[in-house]
Amino acid sequence: PVAGRLVGVVADDATDLGALNEVLSAVTAEGMVPLVIAPHGGKLGGEVTIQRTYLTARSTEFDAIVVAATGNPAPDAVDSLDAKAGNPEGHPSLDPRVTMLLAEAFRHAKAIGALGDGSVLMAAGVPVDAPGVVVGTPAEATAGVSGLLASHRVWERFPTMVP
């Protein structure tokens, strides 16, 4: 049920390449297609090809997102005039394009995974304890996202209200 699904893998120059490669291998092994999203084009660490940049990636393209990035703003990061994409108090603590990508994916009930403790998700306003959000090791995050994709969306995130 998950074969062919597109998984955006958010990374940056400070991302642990071993962990990133583990995520990419696990996504591929599940039959899904990983697309690396980073602040710039080219390669990360001279070895991992970047398919999308923070500027060109949008959540509508992906079935799920896995965050392997540290979240530091890229040198070209500026606060957006779009209130949904930036930090109105000043320079962003997280790249506003990553914030927007994650906020959109969350609102669209997409599966979201993150490596580590989920601090990047929390900085973007995504609750780590929400339905459909998985944090942990590369294997845990990838397996969690794969399992969630079986139902396409995380409908439990926004329960239906019955009067």
XYZ file of C-alpha atoms in Angstrom:
163
model
C 0.000 0.000 0.000
C 2.955 2.396 0.320
C 4.817 1.550 -2.893
C 5.511 4.599 -4.995
C 4.594 7.101 -2.290
C 6.754 10.240 -2.298
C 8.496 11.034 0.984
C 10.128 14.428 1.373
C 13.267 14.126 3.501
C 14.241 17.507 4.922
C 17.991 17.852 5.468
C 20.676 20.520 5.651
C 24.453 20.840 5.713
C 24.546 19.973 9.429
C 22.513 16.772 9.015
C 24.267 13.568 10.070
C 24.918 11.902 6.697
C 24.885 8.434 8.236
C 21.405 9.004 9.656
C 20.246 10.609 6.401
C 21.487 7.657 4.346
C 19.760 5.297 6.775
C 16.454 7.142 6.230
C 16.907 7.147 2.453
C 17.705 3.413 2.419
C 14.752 2.569 4.678
C 12.324 4.636 2.586
C 13.573 2.964 -0.592
C 13.400 -0.505 0.995
C 9.704 0.112 1.770
C 9.101 0.800 -1.940
C 8.608 4.514 -1.360
C 10.473 7.260 -3.225
C 12.598 9.638 -1.123
C 13.218 13.179 -2.343
C 15.848 15.123 -0.410
C 14.882 18.715 0.397
C 17.720 21.038 1.443
C 18.513 24.763 1.599
C 20.471 24.641 -1.690
C 20.851 22.466 -4.762
C 23.716 20.069 -5.455
C 24.858 17.529 -2.892
C 25.010 17.293 0.882
C 28.435 16.330 2.134
C 29.503 15.754 -1.454
C 27.516 12.509 -1.616
C 23.732 12.886 -1.150
C 21.950 14.399 -4.143
C 19.385 17.086 -3.375
C 16.175 16.878 -5.433
C 14.323 19.929 -4.055
C 15.359 23.094 -2.263
C 13.546 24.795 0.594
C 12.439 27.355 -1.985
C 11.045 24.857 -4.511
C 9.507 22.180 -2.256
C 5.843 22.291 -1.277
C 3.969 19.840 0.894
C 1.393 19.093 -1.801
C 4.038 17.158 -3.718
C 4.689 14.677 -0.902
C 2.681 11.941 0.770
C 4.771 12.269 3.942
C 7.687 14.240 5.374
C 10.665 13.010 7.405
C 12.796 15.702 9.039
C 16.499 14.933 9.371
C 17.570 18.606 9.390
C 18.836 20.666 12.292
C 16.417 23.381 11.257
C 18.878 26.241 11.266
C 17.851 29.016 8.881
C 19.721 28.984 5.587
C 21.746 32.107 4.737
C 18.994 33.257 2.367
C 16.189 32.708 4.896
C 14.088 35.764 5.570
C 10.846 36.178 7.389
C 7.941 36.012 5.028
C 5.062 38.425 4.835
C 2.877 35.323 4.986
C 1.893 34.992 8.654
C 1.753 31.189 8.275
C 5.375 30.975 7.173
C 7.446 33.094 9.496
C 8.259 34.366 12.936
C 6.799 37.851 13.442
C 9.163 38.598 16.357
C 12.344 38.785 14.295
C 14.909 36.507 12.696
C 13.566 32.968 12.520
C 14.937 30.213 14.744
C 13.864 27.761 12.035
C 13.982 28.391 8.319
C 10.525 29.824 7.530
C 10.252 27.686 4.399
C 10.664 24.563 6.538
C 8.101 25.942 8.991
C 5.640 26.450 6.152
C 6.327 22.991 4.668
C 5.719 21.289 8.013
C 2.673 23.398 8.903
C 1.073 22.613 5.547
C 1.811 18.898 5.853
C 0.312 18.910 9.359
C -2.850 20.746 8.230
C -3.190 18.380 5.269
C -3.169 15.406 7.676
C 0.016 13.948 6.223
C 2.335 11.612 8.111
C 5.322 13.427 9.610
C 8.453 11.849 11.016
C 11.489 13.431 12.638
C 14.832 12.207 13.832
C 15.843 12.790 17.428
C 13.508 14.429 19.917
C 11.371 16.342 17.432
C 12.742 19.760 18.404
C 12.566 20.916 14.773
C 8.879 19.972 14.679
C 8.217 21.791 17.942
C 10.003 24.898 16.606
C 7.673 24.758 13.594
C 4.602 24.509 15.827
C 3.938 20.830 15.092
C 3.085 18.940 18.304
C 5.229 15.808 18.606
C 2.441 13.981 20.425
C -0.184 14.627 17.731
C -1.652 11.709 15.788
C 0.478 10.897 12.766
C 3.697 12.385 14.138
C 6.566 9.974 14.812
C 9.921 10.913 16.342
C 12.940 8.747 17.044
C 15.765 6.979 15.285
C 15.924 6.851 11.485
C 14.432 3.340 11.575
C 11.622 4.344 13.971
C 10.699 7.502 12.054
C 10.708 5.732 8.693
C 8.765 2.686 9.909
C 6.243 4.958 11.620
C 5.677 7.026 8.494
C 5.385 3.890 6.353
C 2.763 2.449 8.702
C 0.788 5.687 8.694
C 0.762 5.845 4.892
C -1.323 2.667 4.767
C -4.358 4.881 5.454
C -3.069 7.667 3.157
C -3.818 10.475 5.630
C -3.910 10.788 9.393
C -7.630 11.438 9.696
C -7.489 11.056 13.499
C -5.573 14.341 13.707
C -8.783 16.277 13.087
C -11.721 14.363 14.552
C -15.165 14.934 13.139
C -17.369 17.049 15.356
C -20.895 15.744 15.809
C -23.437 18.166 17.332
